[in-house]
Amino acid sequence: MADDLNDVTDDDEVSESSEALIAVHWTDEGYYPPPPSFVAQANASDPAIREQFTEDKFPDSFTAYADLLTWFKRWDTVLDTSNAPFWKWFVGGELNASYNCVDRHLADKANKAAIIWVPEPESEAHQAITYRELYVRVNEFAAVLKSLGLKAGDRITFHMPMVPELPVAMLAAARLGIVHSQVFAGFSGTAAGHRIADSGSTVLVTIDGYYRSGELLDHKVKADEAVEAAAKEGQPVDKVLVFRRYPGQYSAKTPMVEGRDVFVDDLLAEHKAELVEPAHLQATDPLFLMYTSGTTGRPKGCQHSIGGYLSYVAGTSKYYQDIHPDDTYWCLADIGWITGHSYIVYGPLALGTTSVIYEGTPNYPDAARPWRIAVQLGVNIFHTSPTSIRMLRKVGPDEPAKYDYHFKHMTTVGEPIEPEVWRWYYESVGKGEAVIVDTWWQTETGGFLGSTLPGIDPAKPGSCGPAALGILPAILDEDGNEVPAGSGKAGNIVIRNPWPGVFQTIWGQPERFVSTYYAKYNKNPESKDWHDWPYFAGDGATQAADGYFRILGRVDDVINVAGHRLGTKELESVALTVNEVAEAAAVPVVDDVRGRVVEMYVSLKPGFTPSPEIEAKVRDAIVKDIGKIARPKNIWIVPDMPKTRSGKIMRRVIAATSNFTDTGDITTLANPEIVEKIRQQVQSAKHAKGEVPRELSETELNEIKSFGAE
Ligand code: 6R9
């Protein structure tokens, strides 16, 4: 114990960091400039574009994004701040998202593929849906929704997997001004039911079944659970519309409920070739709700606008995804997440490109599936998350080289990417030919906040890059003082100004909207001046002297060892430099002397077995790169990490295991069965070492319970 205490005081490397700041020990990575061939064709290749988006030109600068759309009526006011911080963009403007993503492309792209759908079974042919076909399908489904009496402003819930019927349904709702709320298909029926109740939907749209890892899942059963859960919360569901994975045949075992459940193909037959005028909607009307979890039970329905949101995703798709109409663009995210809404459906279709939608898991039937799809469809823009990249690297590090595809552009999104993993993505997946953008943003923000402009800025592994065009971030300490770039210090990243993609409110919880995102740094709640309302993102970050931001993870993820705030991501990045390690997660353990100490969970690449040598390598790497302060109390080599359906590691579940507390709700995990396995492994080892902590205080319990907050 005395030894441990000495470790803390001896370590001058971290002795300067204060309570309010997260210590940063990362060394800077090298730059990767875009290849000349990319620059030559890029939508943004002249650095002067930044001058069009400087602070003095705000907010009018964002009309450049709105001008990418077709408006029925042009706006009167670009930004209305009178009800701060409920910002209103393009006030007085009228448009329709469905018209912008479909109808307006008929003139010159009617026979071009809007969507190419790839079913999971490789024996099933992919389906190309032209803009003309999409137009017909969207109109017919809009006619169905209209016939049910749904109208502008009503809410509708979709609980749909990755099938083309999902974007069709979204665009049909948008055509009529019905506010859609798509719940990720992997979520339970009960989770869907809570969201139905919260949004006040009376219609649920679902499908009988879909493929996941080789299995045709019965999805309809979840609709029955959802309706029951919603009813318990006082929300009746009148109609359940059931698409069929194979039209004309029923793929679920669960029976249809008489009078409530209807097959969509039957309804569509009644509305063949019917056309529905796209409604002229206000720019400030809501387009959709996207639920995201917070630390408290009630999910947050993030409400996005039609005009601001669609402008922002069109603009960022153009300049950051570098989408040209002739590209074949594939984003592997699920449409049930914001990434899928913004960068599978609304952004790419607004620009008239071809968007690939894949039904299944990326590594089914093997780790080369994505590369075969890329070859077959000629994908040249590829978009995924660090968790998929780590997984593909884990199961098939040499597979990309065997396939003759060529990406010009790749994206990573969703969490900080370890430089080690970035380099594999660049060298193996991108074959050294593709630019990479690391886009930092959130469900709440609608589109990218931080990213390199791929034809202008060099990429730097592990950093998202500078602020996106027109975005004015700052890093603040707990007292609101700015942490300067290049200081090596970290703090809370805020966005000083509104931008068109920002969500309008939390559905039904306006006070929570203000208190969670704006209250922290606001000094005058009466102010109508946007300068007084920095947006609090809840992420820790540091800014290098070159202006590049490095996101350290959620501020709730910080581990405070004897007053030194260590970012989990930094610890995990170091663990990932050990060759055998595939994934890593750092969590706090309550410690009577130092407050918290670090525990590290790692999983290994295939072919390696757990050993004390690997543990020692991880420990040594952390001590060397960060300092003795960060030396993990234990390193647990586990078979897998508990993850959310979007692939984010659920640190709170691991933290609960390490601290012998209740793991809480694990029903939304992708792999709930792993939790008990890890618990047995870790807690029996801890018992054997006599490491069972005392009963925790309420504050300690709360910290563990919300650690990493998903
Ligand atoms: C788009 C999306 C948001 C949180 C965000 C941050 C983390 C997302 C990141 C990133 C580092 C990136 N995050 N992108 N961290 N680098 N490129 O993921 O939305 O699911 O709401 O998550 O994800 O912590 O605050 P969402």
mmCIF file of N, CA and C in Angstrom, residues 9 30 162 172 192 255 285 315 323 388 391 491 500 505-506 518 534 538-539 566 573 588 635 645 655 695:
data_model
loop_
_atom_site.group_PDB
_atom_site.id
_atom_site.type_symbol
_atom_site.label_atom_id
_atom_site.label_comp_id
_atom_site.label_asym_id
_atom_site.label_seq_id
_atom_site.Cartn_x
_atom_site.Cartn_y
_atom_site.Cartn_z
ATOM 1 N N THR A 9 2.829 10.127 -5.775
ATOM 2 C CA THR A 9 3.577 11.371 -5.594
ATOM 3 C C THR A 9 4.856 11.405 -6.429
ATOM 4 N N GLY A 30 1.420 11.277 -36.677
ATOM 5 C CA GLY A 30 1.807 11.917 -37.937
ATOM 6 C C GLY A 30 0.606 12.238 -38.810
ATOM 7 N N MET A 162 -32.840 -3.577 -41.425
ATOM 8 C CA MET A 162 -32.187 -2.951 -42.587
ATOM 9 C C MET A 162 -32.736 -3.523 -43.892
ATOM 10 N N ALA A 172 -42.139 8.183 -46.908
ATOM 11 C CA ALA A 172 -43.601 8.300 -47.049
ATOM 12 C C ALA A 172 -44.165 9.151 -45.913
ATOM 13 N N ALA A 192 -39.239 -0.823 -27.569
ATOM 14 C CA ALA A 192 -40.023 -0.150 -28.616
ATOM 15 C C ALA A 192 -41.316 0.402 -28.011
ATOM 16 N N PRO A 255 -48.876 -15.296 -34.463
ATOM 17 C CA PRO A 255 -50.063 -15.019 -35.282
ATOM 18 C C PRO A 255 -50.371 -13.532 -35.399
ATOM 19 N N ASP A 285 -40.904 22.682 -38.879
ATOM 20 C CA ASP A 285 -41.699 21.521 -38.456
ATOM 21 C C ASP A 285 -40.774 20.340 -38.184
ATOM 22 N N GLY A 315 -25.390 19.290 -46.815
ATOM 23 C CA GLY A 315 -24.121 20.022 -46.901
ATOM 24 C C GLY A 315 -22.943 19.189 -46.427
ATOM 25 N N ILE A 323 -19.621 13.070 -51.416
ATOM 26 C CA ILE A 323 -20.548 12.339 -52.276
ATOM 27 C C ILE A 323 -20.795 13.098 -53.577
ATOM 28 N N SER A 388 -16.775 -1.941 -35.615
ATOM 29 C CA SER A 388 -16.763 -2.862 -36.763
ATOM 30 C C SER A 388 -15.346 -3.020 -37.300
ATOM 31 N N MET A 391 -13.531 -5.340 -35.118
ATOM 32 C CA MET A 391 -14.018 -6.707 -35.296
ATOM 33 C C MET A 391 -13.470 -7.305 -36.586
ATOM 34 N N GLY A 491 -10.560 19.351 -21.457
ATOM 35 C CA GLY A 491 -11.711 19.877 -20.734
ATOM 36 C C GLY A 491 -12.984 19.451 -21.441
ATOM 37 N N PRO A 500 -27.552 24.493 -38.170
ATOM 38 C CA PRO A 500 -28.877 24.056 -38.641
ATOM 39 C C PRO A 500 -29.250 22.631 -38.232
ATOM 40 N N THR A 505 -35.495 20.034 -29.631
ATOM 41 C CA THR A 505 -35.866 19.842 -28.233
ATOM 42 C C THR A 505 -35.860 18.348 -27.941
ATOM 43 N N ILE A 506 -36.029 17.983 -26.675
ATOM 44 C CA ILE A 506 -36.330 16.592 -26.336
ATOM 45 C C ILE A 506 -37.851 16.491 -26.328
ATOM 46 N N TYR A 518 -27.666 22.971 -22.192
ATOM 47 C CA TYR A 518 -27.362 24.405 -22.255
ATOM 48 C C TYR A 518 -27.127 25.074 -20.900
ATOM 49 N N PRO A 534 -23.669 28.310 -24.900
ATOM 50 C CA PRO A 534 -22.842 27.249 -25.494
ATOM 51 C C PRO A 534 -23.519 25.881 -25.327
ATOM 52 N N GLY A 538 -20.949 17.106 -23.557
ATOM 53 C CA GLY A 538 -20.744 15.999 -22.623
ATOM 54 C C GLY A 538 -19.533 15.142 -22.950
ATOM 55 N N ASP A 539 -18.700 15.598 -23.897
ATOM 56 C CA ASP A 539 -17.479 14.871 -24.234
ATOM 57 C C ASP A 539 -16.262 15.630 -23.719
ATOM 58 N N LEU A 566 -8.124 10.652 -15.543
ATOM 59 C CA LEU A 566 -7.601 9.890 -16.681
ATOM 60 C C LEU A 566 -8.742 9.564 -17.633
ATOM 61 N N SER A 573 -6.377 3.089 -25.615
ATOM 62 C CA SER A 573 -5.505 3.201 -26.793
ATOM 63 C C SER A 573 -4.145 2.586 -26.527
ATOM 64 N N PRO A 588 -13.346 2.396 -13.490
ATOM 65 C CA PRO A 588 -12.859 2.737 -12.158
ATOM 66 C C PRO A 588 -13.270 1.694 -11.111
ATOM 67 N N ILE A 635 -5.864 -6.606 -14.615
ATOM 68 C CA ILE A 635 -6.145 -6.674 -16.049
ATOM 69 C C ILE A 635 -6.893 -7.977 -16.275
ATOM 70 N N ARG A 645 -26.147 -2.305 -28.939
ATOM 71 C CA ARG A 645 -26.430 -2.774 -30.297
ATOM 72 C C ARG A 645 -25.680 -1.965 -31.321
ATOM 73 N N ALA A 655 -17.933 -1.862 -15.073
ATOM 74 C CA ALA A 655 -17.610 -1.160 -13.825
ATOM 75 C C ALA A 655 -18.384 -1.792 -12.669
ATOM 76 N N GLU A 695 -19.100 -1.710 1.345
ATOM 77 C CA GLU A 695 -20.342 -1.213 0.766
ATOM 78 C C GLU A 695 -20.113 0.215 0.251
#
